[in-house]
């Protein structure tokens, strides 16, 4: 098992953290390199979420996983609510390179916010020097750099999204020692 593989939190653990048994693993999210950013998004906004722009260049190992559920117990004929937890880790040759990726991500996310694009209406804050957090209604995405690894965790449609994302992020961080 690679270092990146060992850092991914299992679907069973994520179900427990999120208190949502209906989450299932989706193979399309199990990747060894970051997916291409949304080409329709404004340039700096392509960094939001998990994409090739999020992690930049210079990483030596990458792994992502995604778990999804669908709730259709809303009003008849109403839209189904999708629950999703995504996580990704990129391992860099050294902490300096990983920190550089986090700083570039912060710059891109701030530039995205500064565009005031309605499709990318989120708040950005930095709970500590190694952590970034973007939030919107029913949605949270957190990033952390530690020990030459950049970690990304996103939660959509599960509440409290921020608490769930932070708990998964902390589980991964704890595995780094």
Short mmCIF file of N, CA and C in Angstrom, two decimals:
data_model
loop_
_atom_site.label_atom_id
_atom_site.label_comp_id
_atom_site.label_asym_id
_atom_site.label_seq_id
_atom_site.Cartn_x
_atom_site.Cartn_y
_atom_site.Cartn_z
N UNK A 1 0.85 -1.18 0.00
CA UNK A 1 0.00 0.00 0.00
C UNK A 1 0.89 1.24 0.00
N UNK A 2 0.59 2.17 -0.88
CA UNK A 2 1.38 3.39 -0.98
C UNK A 2 1.06 4.33 0.19
N UNK A 3 1.90 5.34 0.35
CA UNK A 3 1.66 6.33 1.41
C UNK A 3 0.31 7.03 1.18
N UNK A 4 0.02 7.40 -0.05
CA UNK A 4 -1.25 8.07 -0.35
C UNK A 4 -2.44 7.16 -0.05
N UNK A 5 -2.34 5.88 -0.43
CA UNK A 5 -3.43 4.93 -0.16
C UNK A 5 -3.73 4.84 1.33
N UNK A 6 -2.68 4.82 2.15
CA UNK A 6 -2.84 4.66 3.59
C UNK A 6 -3.52 5.86 4.24
N UNK A 7 -3.56 6.98 3.55
CA UNK A 7 -4.14 8.20 4.12
C UNK A 7 -5.63 8.37 3.82
N UNK A 8 -6.15 7.60 2.87
CA UNK A 8 -7.57 7.70 2.51
C UNK A 8 -8.42 7.07 3.61
N UNK A 9 -9.42 7.80 4.08
CA UNK A 9 -10.33 7.31 5.11
C UNK A 9 -11.37 6.41 4.45
N UNK A 10 -11.58 5.22 5.01
CA UNK A 10 -12.48 4.23 4.40
C UNK A 10 -13.93 4.69 4.41
N UNK A 11 -14.72 4.09 3.51
CA UNK A 11 -16.14 4.42 3.44
C UNK A 11 -16.82 4.08 4.77
N UNK A 12 -16.39 3.01 5.44
CA UNK A 12 -16.98 2.64 6.73
C UNK A 12 -16.74 3.73 7.77
N UNK A 13 -15.50 4.23 7.83
CA UNK A 13 -15.18 5.29 8.79
C UNK A 13 -15.91 6.58 8.45
N UNK A 14 -16.02 6.90 7.16
CA UNK A 14 -16.73 8.12 6.77
C UNK A 14 -18.22 8.00 7.10
N UNK A 15 -18.80 6.82 6.91
CA UNK A 15 -20.21 6.62 7.29
C UNK A 15 -20.41 6.93 8.78
N UNK A 16 -19.47 6.44 9.60
CA UNK A 16 -19.56 6.65 11.05
C UNK A 16 -19.41 8.13 11.39
N UNK A 17 -18.39 8.79 10.81
CA UNK A 17 -18.15 10.21 11.07
C UNK A 17 -19.35 11.05 10.64
N UNK A 18 -19.90 10.74 9.47
CA UNK A 18 -21.02 11.52 8.93
C UNK A 18 -22.37 11.09 9.49
N UNK A 19 -22.38 9.94 10.20
CA UNK A 19 -23.62 9.38 10.70
C UNK A 19 -24.63 9.20 9.56
N UNK A 20 -24.13 8.61 8.47
CA UNK A 20 -24.95 8.42 7.28
C UNK A 20 -24.56 7.10 6.62
N UNK A 21 -25.33 6.05 6.92
CA UNK A 21 -25.01 4.69 6.46
C UNK A 21 -25.16 4.49 4.96
N UNK A 22 -25.90 5.38 4.27
CA UNK A 22 -26.19 5.17 2.86
C UNK A 22 -25.04 5.53 1.92
N UNK A 23 -23.94 6.05 2.45
CA UNK A 23 -22.81 6.38 1.58
C UNK A 23 -22.21 5.13 0.97
N UNK A 24 -21.92 5.17 -0.33
CA UNK A 24 -21.25 4.06 -1.01
C UNK A 24 -20.07 4.61 -1.80
N UNK A 25 -19.05 3.77 -1.95
CA UNK A 25 -17.86 4.18 -2.70
C UNK A 25 -18.18 4.22 -4.19
N UNK A 26 -17.63 5.19 -4.88
CA UNK A 26 -17.82 5.31 -6.32
C UNK A 26 -16.48 5.18 -7.02
N UNK A 27 -16.36 4.18 -7.89
CA UNK A 27 -15.08 3.89 -8.54
C UNK A 27 -14.58 5.04 -9.40
N UNK A 28 -15.49 5.85 -9.98
CA UNK A 28 -15.04 6.95 -10.84
C UNK A 28 -14.26 8.00 -10.05
N UNK A 29 -14.40 8.00 -8.72
CA UNK A 29 -13.68 8.97 -7.89
C UNK A 29 -12.35 8.41 -7.39
N UNK A 30 -12.09 7.12 -7.63
CA UNK A 30 -10.85 6.48 -7.18
C UNK A 30 -9.78 6.72 -8.24
N UNK A 31 -9.01 7.77 -8.05
CA UNK A 31 -8.05 8.21 -9.07
C UNK A 31 -6.62 8.24 -8.53
N UNK A 32 -5.68 8.12 -9.47
CA UNK A 32 -4.25 8.18 -9.14
C UNK A 32 -3.61 9.47 -9.61
N UNK A 33 -4.41 10.32 -10.24
CA UNK A 33 -3.95 11.67 -10.58
C UNK A 33 -5.15 12.59 -10.53
N UNK A 34 -4.93 13.86 -10.21
CA UNK A 34 -6.07 14.76 -10.07
C UNK A 34 -6.84 14.90 -11.37
N UNK A 35 -8.18 14.98 -11.28
CA UNK A 35 -8.98 15.18 -12.49
C UNK A 35 -8.77 16.58 -13.04
N UNK A 36 -9.06 16.75 -14.31
CA UNK A 36 -8.96 18.06 -14.94
C UNK A 36 -9.98 18.99 -14.30
N UNK A 37 -9.58 20.24 -14.10
CA UNK A 37 -10.51 21.24 -13.56
C UNK A 37 -11.64 21.51 -14.55
N UNK A 38 -12.71 22.12 -14.06
CA UNK A 38 -13.85 22.48 -14.89
C UNK A 38 -13.42 23.55 -15.89
N UNK A 39 -13.35 23.17 -17.15
CA UNK A 39 -12.87 24.10 -18.18
C UNK A 39 -13.83 25.27 -18.41
N UNK A 40 -15.07 25.14 -17.93
CA UNK A 40 -16.03 26.24 -18.05
C UNK A 40 -15.92 27.23 -16.89
N UNK A 41 -15.17 26.86 -15.87
CA UNK A 41 -15.01 27.74 -14.71
C UNK A 41 -14.02 28.86 -15.02
N UNK A 42 -14.22 30.03 -14.41
CA UNK A 42 -13.21 31.09 -14.54
C UNK A 42 -11.86 30.56 -14.04
N UNK A 43 -10.78 30.95 -14.67
CA UNK A 43 -9.44 30.43 -14.38
C UNK A 43 -9.14 30.09 -12.93
N UNK A 44 -9.14 31.06 -12.01
CA UNK A 44 -8.76 30.74 -10.64
C UNK A 44 -9.77 29.85 -9.92
N UNK A 45 -11.01 29.82 -10.39
CA UNK A 45 -12.04 29.01 -9.74
C UNK A 45 -11.87 27.52 -10.02
N UNK A 46 -11.05 27.18 -11.00
CA UNK A 46 -10.79 25.77 -11.29
C UNK A 46 -10.09 25.08 -10.13
N UNK A 47 -9.50 25.87 -9.22
CA UNK A 47 -8.80 25.30 -8.07
C UNK A 47 -9.75 24.83 -6.98
N UNK A 48 -10.99 25.32 -6.97
CA UNK A 48 -11.96 24.94 -5.93
C UNK A 48 -12.32 23.47 -6.08
N UNK A 49 -12.47 22.79 -4.96
CA UNK A 49 -12.78 21.37 -4.98
C UNK A 49 -11.51 20.55 -5.10
N UNK A 50 -11.50 19.62 -6.03
CA UNK A 50 -10.33 18.76 -6.26
C UNK A 50 -10.09 18.67 -7.75
N UNK A 51 -8.97 19.23 -8.21
CA UNK A 51 -8.62 19.17 -9.63
C UNK A 51 -7.11 19.27 -9.79
N UNK A 52 -6.67 19.19 -11.04
CA UNK A 52 -5.24 19.34 -11.31
C UNK A 52 -4.75 20.71 -10.86
N UNK A 53 -5.62 21.72 -10.90
CA UNK A 53 -5.23 23.07 -10.47
C UNK A 53 -5.12 23.14 -8.95
N UNK A 54 -5.95 22.39 -8.23
CA UNK A 54 -5.92 22.38 -6.77
C UNK A 54 -4.53 22.00 -6.26
N UNK A 55 -3.95 20.97 -6.84
CA UNK A 55 -2.71 20.39 -6.32
C UNK A 55 -1.47 20.88 -7.05
N UNK A 56 -1.65 21.61 -8.14
CA UNK A 56 -0.50 22.14 -8.86
C UNK A 56 0.39 21.04 -9.41
N UNK A 57 1.64 21.37 -9.60
CA UNK A 57 2.59 20.39 -10.13
C UNK A 57 3.59 20.05 -9.03
N UNK A 58 4.37 19.05 -9.26
CA UNK A 58 5.42 18.71 -8.32
C UNK A 58 5.08 17.59 -7.36
N UNK A 59 3.83 17.12 -7.35
CA UNK A 59 3.49 16.00 -6.47
C UNK A 59 4.07 14.71 -7.04
N UNK A 60 4.36 13.76 -6.16
CA UNK A 60 4.94 12.49 -6.60
C UNK A 60 3.96 11.34 -6.51
N UNK A 61 2.91 11.52 -5.71
CA UNK A 61 1.92 10.46 -5.54
C UNK A 61 0.57 11.12 -5.26
N UNK A 62 -0.50 10.54 -5.81
CA UNK A 62 -1.84 11.11 -5.63
C UNK A 62 -2.85 9.98 -5.47
N UNK A 63 -3.86 10.23 -4.66
CA UNK A 63 -4.97 9.28 -4.53
C UNK A 63 -6.21 10.05 -4.13
N UNK A 64 -7.33 9.71 -4.72
CA UNK A 64 -8.60 10.30 -4.31
C UNK A 64 -9.65 9.21 -4.16
N UNK A 65 -10.70 9.52 -3.42
CA UNK A 65 -11.82 8.61 -3.21
C UNK A 65 -13.08 9.45 -3.03
N UNK A 66 -14.22 8.89 -3.41
CA UNK A 66 -15.48 9.60 -3.24
C UNK A 66 -16.58 8.65 -2.81
N UNK A 67 -17.41 9.13 -1.92
CA UNK A 67 -18.53 8.35 -1.39
C UNK A 67 -19.80 9.17 -1.58
N UNK A 68 -20.86 8.50 -2.07
CA UNK A 68 -22.09 9.22 -2.42
C UNK A 68 -23.32 8.50 -1.88
N UNK A 69 -24.37 9.28 -1.66
CA UNK A 69 -25.67 8.75 -1.29
C UNK A 69 -26.72 9.63 -1.94
N UNK A 70 -27.93 9.14 -2.07
CA UNK A 70 -29.01 9.94 -2.65
C UNK A 70 -30.24 9.82 -1.75
N UNK A 71 -30.82 10.95 -1.42
CA UNK A 71 -32.05 10.99 -0.63
C UNK A 71 -33.16 11.47 -1.54
N UNK A 72 -34.22 10.68 -1.63
CA UNK A 72 -35.34 11.11 -2.47
C UNK A 72 -36.60 11.24 -1.63
N UNK A 73 -36.42 11.48 -0.32
CA UNK A 73 -37.60 11.59 0.55
C UNK A 73 -38.07 13.04 0.68
N UNK A 74 -37.78 13.84 -0.32
CA UNK A 74 -38.26 15.22 -0.33
C UNK A 74 -39.67 15.24 -0.90
N UNK A 75 -40.20 16.41 -1.17
CA UNK A 75 -41.55 16.52 -1.72
C UNK A 75 -41.68 15.71 -3.00
N UNK A 76 -42.83 15.07 -3.22
CA UNK A 76 -43.03 14.33 -4.47
C UNK A 76 -42.76 15.24 -5.67
N UNK A 77 -41.99 14.73 -6.59
CA UNK A 77 -41.65 15.51 -7.77
C UNK A 77 -40.52 16.49 -7.55
N UNK A 78 -40.08 16.62 -6.29
CA UNK A 78 -38.98 17.55 -5.98
C UNK A 78 -37.64 16.93 -6.34
N UNK A 79 -36.60 17.73 -6.36
CA UNK A 79 -35.29 17.20 -6.73
C UNK A 79 -34.73 16.30 -5.63
N UNK A 80 -33.99 15.30 -6.04
CA UNK A 80 -33.32 14.43 -5.08
C UNK A 80 -32.10 15.16 -4.54
N UNK A 81 -31.85 14.99 -3.27
CA UNK A 81 -30.68 15.62 -2.65
C UNK A 81 -29.53 14.62 -2.70
N UNK A 82 -28.40 15.05 -3.21
CA UNK A 82 -27.24 14.17 -3.31
C UNK A 82 -26.28 14.50 -2.17
N UNK A 83 -25.85 13.46 -1.47
CA UNK A 83 -24.84 13.60 -0.43
C UNK A 83 -23.52 13.09 -0.98
N UNK A 84 -22.46 13.82 -0.72
CA UNK A 84 -21.17 13.43 -1.27
C UNK A 84 -20.05 13.79 -0.31
N UNK A 85 -19.11 12.87 -0.17
CA UNK A 85 -17.87 13.12 0.56
C UNK A 85 -16.74 12.77 -0.38
N UNK A 86 -15.87 13.73 -0.63
CA UNK A 86 -14.70 13.47 -1.48
C UNK A 86 -13.44 13.73 -0.67
N UNK A 87 -12.41 12.98 -0.96
CA UNK A 87 -11.13 13.22 -0.31
C UNK A 87 -10.02 12.93 -1.29
N UNK A 88 -8.93 13.64 -1.13
CA UNK A 88 -7.77 13.44 -1.99
C UNK A 88 -6.52 13.79 -1.20
N UNK A 89 -5.45 13.09 -1.52
CA UNK A 89 -4.15 13.40 -0.92
C UNK A 89 -3.11 13.42 -2.03
N UNK A 90 -2.23 14.41 -1.95
CA UNK A 90 -1.10 14.49 -2.87
C UNK A 90 0.16 14.51 -2.01
N UNK A 91 1.08 13.62 -2.34
CA UNK A 91 2.36 13.55 -1.62
C UNK A 91 3.40 14.26 -2.47
N UNK A 92 4.14 15.16 -1.84
CA UNK A 92 5.17 15.95 -2.53
C UNK A 92 6.54 15.49 -2.06
N UNK A 93 7.60 15.81 -2.83
CA UNK A 93 8.95 15.38 -2.45
C UNK A 93 9.41 15.96 -1.12
N UNK A 94 8.88 17.15 -0.75
CA UNK A 94 9.29 17.78 0.51
C UNK A 94 8.20 18.73 0.98
N UNK A 95 8.31 19.16 2.23
CA UNK A 95 7.31 20.06 2.82
C UNK A 95 7.27 21.41 2.13
N UNK A 96 8.41 21.89 1.67
CA UNK A 96 8.47 23.19 0.99
C UNK A 96 7.57 23.18 -0.26
N UNK A 97 7.63 22.12 -1.04
CA UNK A 97 6.81 22.01 -2.25
C UNK A 97 5.33 21.91 -1.89
N UNK A 98 5.01 21.13 -0.85
CA UNK A 98 3.61 20.99 -0.42
C UNK A 98 3.06 22.32 0.09
N UNK A 99 3.86 23.05 0.88
CA UNK A 99 3.42 24.37 1.37
C UNK A 99 3.22 25.33 0.21
N UNK A 100 4.11 25.26 -0.78
CA UNK A 100 3.96 26.10 -1.97
C UNK A 100 2.65 25.84 -2.68
N UNK A 101 2.26 24.56 -2.77
CA UNK A 101 0.98 24.20 -3.40
C UNK A 101 -0.19 24.77 -2.60
N UNK A 102 -0.11 24.71 -1.26
CA UNK A 102 -1.17 25.26 -0.42
C UNK A 102 -1.27 26.78 -0.60
N UNK A 103 -0.14 27.46 -0.64
CA UNK A 103 -0.14 28.92 -0.83
C UNK A 103 -0.71 29.30 -2.20
N UNK A 104 -0.35 28.54 -3.23
CA UNK A 104 -0.89 28.80 -4.57
C UNK A 104 -2.40 28.57 -4.59
N UNK A 105 -2.85 27.51 -3.90
CA UNK A 105 -4.28 27.22 -3.80
C UNK A 105 -5.00 28.39 -3.11
N UNK A 106 -4.44 28.88 -2.02
CA UNK A 106 -5.05 30.01 -1.32
C UNK A 106 -5.16 31.23 -2.23
N UNK A 107 -4.11 31.53 -2.98
CA UNK A 107 -4.13 32.66 -3.91
C UNK A 107 -5.21 32.49 -4.98
N UNK A 108 -5.31 31.27 -5.52
CA UNK A 108 -6.32 31.00 -6.56
C UNK A 108 -7.73 31.14 -6.01
N UNK A 109 -7.97 30.58 -4.82
CA UNK A 109 -9.31 30.66 -4.22
C UNK A 109 -9.69 32.10 -3.92
N UNK A 110 -8.74 32.90 -3.43
CA UNK A 110 -9.03 34.31 -3.16
C UNK A 110 -9.31 35.05 -4.46
N UNK A 111 -8.55 34.75 -5.51
CA UNK A 111 -8.79 35.38 -6.82
C UNK A 111 -10.17 34.99 -7.35
N UNK A 112 -10.58 33.76 -7.10
CA UNK A 112 -11.91 33.30 -7.52
C UNK A 112 -12.99 34.11 -6.79
N UNK A 113 -12.85 34.24 -5.48
CA UNK A 113 -13.82 35.02 -4.70
C UNK A 113 -13.89 36.45 -5.22
N UNK A 114 -12.74 37.02 -5.53
CA UNK A 114 -12.67 38.41 -5.99
C UNK A 114 -13.40 38.64 -7.32
N UNK A 115 -13.65 37.56 -8.08
CA UNK A 115 -14.40 37.67 -9.34
C UNK A 115 -15.90 37.87 -9.10
N UNK A 116 -16.38 37.51 -7.91
CA UNK A 116 -17.80 37.62 -7.56
C UNK A 116 -18.69 36.86 -8.55
N UNK A 117 -18.25 35.68 -8.97
CA UNK A 117 -19.03 34.82 -9.86
C UNK A 117 -20.09 34.10 -9.01
N UNK A 118 -21.35 34.21 -9.40
CA UNK A 118 -22.45 33.62 -8.63
C UNK A 118 -22.31 32.11 -8.48
N UNK A 119 -21.67 31.45 -9.44
CA UNK A 119 -21.49 30.00 -9.36
C UNK A 119 -20.40 29.60 -8.37
N UNK A 120 -19.61 30.56 -7.91
CA UNK A 120 -18.51 30.29 -6.98
C UNK A 120 -18.61 31.24 -5.79
N UNK A 121 -19.80 31.24 -5.19
CA UNK A 121 -20.07 32.12 -4.06
C UNK A 121 -19.78 31.36 -2.77
N UNK A 122 -18.56 31.44 -2.29
CA UNK A 122 -18.17 30.76 -1.06
C UNK A 122 -17.29 31.67 -0.22
N UNK A 123 -17.17 31.31 1.05
CA UNK A 123 -16.31 32.04 1.97
C UNK A 123 -15.01 31.26 2.13
N UNK A 124 -13.90 31.97 2.26
CA UNK A 124 -12.58 31.37 2.46
C UNK A 124 -12.03 31.85 3.79
N UNK A 125 -11.58 30.91 4.62
CA UNK A 125 -10.87 31.32 5.82
C UNK A 125 -9.73 30.35 6.09
N UNK A 126 -8.88 30.74 7.04
CA UNK A 126 -7.66 29.99 7.34
C UNK A 126 -7.63 29.75 8.85
N UNK A 127 -8.19 28.61 9.32
CA UNK A 127 -8.25 28.34 10.75
C UNK A 127 -6.88 28.29 11.43
N UNK A 128 -5.87 27.87 10.68
CA UNK A 128 -4.49 27.86 11.17
C UNK A 128 -3.57 27.97 9.96
N UNK A 129 -2.26 28.18 10.17
CA UNK A 129 -1.37 28.44 9.02
C UNK A 129 -1.29 27.32 7.98
N UNK A 130 -1.67 26.10 8.35
CA UNK A 130 -1.56 24.99 7.39
C UNK A 130 -2.91 24.52 6.86
N UNK A 131 -3.99 25.25 7.17
CA UNK A 131 -5.34 24.81 6.80
C UNK A 131 -6.12 25.92 6.10
N UNK A 132 -6.79 25.56 5.00
CA UNK A 132 -7.72 26.46 4.31
C UNK A 132 -9.10 25.84 4.38
N UNK A 133 -10.13 26.69 4.45
CA UNK A 133 -11.50 26.18 4.49
C UNK A 133 -12.36 27.07 3.60
N UNK A 134 -13.10 26.43 2.69
CA UNK A 134 -14.09 27.16 1.91
C UNK A 134 -15.46 26.59 2.25
N UNK A 135 -16.43 27.49 2.43
CA UNK A 135 -17.76 27.06 2.86
C UNK A 135 -18.84 27.84 2.12
N UNK A 136 -19.96 27.17 1.96
CA UNK A 136 -21.19 27.75 1.43
C UNK A 136 -22.32 26.95 2.07
N UNK A 137 -23.56 27.27 1.74
CA UNK A 137 -24.68 26.56 2.36
C UNK A 137 -24.64 25.07 2.03
N UNK A 138 -24.71 24.23 3.08
CA UNK A 138 -24.72 22.76 2.97
C UNK A 138 -23.49 22.21 2.25
N UNK A 139 -22.37 22.92 2.34
CA UNK A 139 -21.18 22.53 1.60
C UNK A 139 -19.94 23.04 2.32
N UNK A 140 -18.91 22.21 2.40
CA UNK A 140 -17.64 22.64 3.00
C UNK A 140 -16.51 21.87 2.34
N UNK A 141 -15.39 22.55 2.14
CA UNK A 141 -14.20 21.90 1.60
C UNK A 141 -13.01 22.41 2.41
N UNK A 142 -12.20 21.49 2.92
CA UNK A 142 -11.04 21.87 3.72
C UNK A 142 -9.78 21.28 3.11
N UNK A 143 -8.69 22.01 3.28
CA UNK A 143 -7.39 21.60 2.76
C UNK A 143 -6.37 21.78 3.87
N UNK A 144 -5.42 20.85 3.97
CA UNK A 144 -4.35 20.99 4.96
C UNK A 144 -3.05 20.43 4.40
N UNK A 145 -1.97 21.11 4.74
CA UNK A 145 -0.62 20.64 4.40
C UNK A 145 0.04 20.17 5.69
N UNK A 146 0.58 18.96 5.64
CA UNK A 146 1.35 18.44 6.77
C UNK A 146 2.31 17.37 6.25
N UNK A 147 3.54 17.43 6.71
CA UNK A 147 4.54 16.39 6.41
C UNK A 147 4.65 16.11 4.91
N UNK A 148 4.76 17.13 4.10
CA UNK A 148 4.90 17.04 2.64
C UNK A 148 3.68 16.45 1.93
N UNK A 149 2.51 16.51 2.58
CA UNK A 149 1.26 16.01 2.00
C UNK A 149 0.23 17.14 2.00
N UNK A 150 -0.50 17.28 0.89
CA UNK A 150 -1.63 18.20 0.83
C UNK A 150 -2.90 17.36 0.80
N UNK A 151 -3.78 17.59 1.77
CA UNK A 151 -5.00 16.82 1.96
C UNK A 151 -6.19 17.70 1.57
N UNK A 152 -7.17 17.10 0.91
CA UNK A 152 -8.39 17.80 0.50
C UNK A 152 -9.59 16.95 0.90
N UNK A 153 -10.56 17.56 1.59
CA UNK A 153 -11.80 16.86 1.96
C UNK A 153 -12.97 17.77 1.65
N UNK A 154 -13.95 17.25 0.90
CA UNK A 154 -15.15 18.02 0.58
C UNK A 154 -16.40 17.28 1.01
N UNK A 155 -17.38 18.02 1.52
CA UNK A 155 -18.66 17.44 1.94
C UNK A 155 -19.79 18.30 1.37
N UNK A 156 -20.74 17.64 0.71
CA UNK A 156 -21.90 18.32 0.14
C UNK A 156 -23.16 17.57 0.56
N UNK A 157 -24.18 18.30 1.01
CA UNK A 157 -25.48 17.69 1.26
C UNK A 157 -25.61 16.92 2.56
N UNK A 158 -24.59 16.93 3.39
CA UNK A 158 -24.64 16.29 4.71
C UNK A 158 -24.39 17.38 5.74
N UNK A 159 -25.17 17.36 6.80
CA UNK A 159 -24.99 18.38 7.84
C UNK A 159 -24.58 17.73 9.16
N UNK A 160 -23.75 18.40 9.92
CA UNK A 160 -23.10 19.67 9.61
C UNK A 160 -21.87 19.45 8.72
N UNK A 161 -21.92 19.97 7.50
CA UNK A 161 -20.88 19.71 6.50
C UNK A 161 -19.49 20.07 7.00
N UNK A 162 -19.37 21.22 7.64
CA UNK A 162 -18.06 21.67 8.09
C UNK A 162 -17.49 20.74 9.16
N UNK A 163 -18.31 20.31 10.10
CA UNK A 163 -17.83 19.41 11.16
C UNK A 163 -17.41 18.06 10.57
N UNK A 164 -18.19 17.54 9.64
CA UNK A 164 -17.86 16.26 9.02
C UNK A 164 -16.54 16.37 8.25
N UNK A 165 -16.41 17.42 7.44
CA UNK A 165 -15.18 17.61 6.66
C UNK A 165 -13.96 17.74 7.57
N UNK A 166 -14.11 18.50 8.65
CA UNK A 166 -13.00 18.71 9.58
C UNK A 166 -12.63 17.41 10.29
N UNK A 167 -13.61 16.60 10.66
CA UNK A 167 -13.33 15.32 11.33
C UNK A 167 -12.59 14.36 10.40
N UNK A 168 -12.98 14.30 9.14
CA UNK A 168 -12.29 13.43 8.17
C UNK A 168 -10.87 13.96 7.95
N UNK A 169 -10.73 15.28 7.81
CA UNK A 169 -9.41 15.88 7.64
C UNK A 169 -8.52 15.55 8.83
N UNK A 170 -9.06 15.64 10.05
CA UNK A 170 -8.26 15.34 11.24
C UNK A 170 -7.86 13.87 11.29
N UNK A 171 -8.76 12.98 10.87
CA UNK A 171 -8.43 11.55 10.82
C UNK A 171 -7.23 11.31 9.91
N UNK A 172 -7.25 11.94 8.74
CA UNK A 172 -6.13 11.81 7.80
C UNK A 172 -4.86 12.43 8.39
N UNK A 173 -4.98 13.61 8.96
CA UNK A 173 -3.83 14.29 9.55
C UNK A 173 -3.20 13.44 10.65
N UNK A 174 -4.03 12.82 11.49
CA UNK A 174 -3.52 11.98 12.58
C UNK A 174 -2.70 10.80 12.04
N UNK A 175 -3.04 10.30 10.87
CA UNK A 175 -2.29 9.18 10.28
C UNK A 175 -0.88 9.59 9.85
N UNK A 176 -0.67 10.90 9.70
CA UNK A 176 0.66 11.38 9.32
C UNK A 176 1.59 11.46 10.52
N UNK A 177 1.04 11.26 11.73
CA UNK A 177 1.87 11.25 12.94
C UNK A 177 2.18 12.61 13.48
#
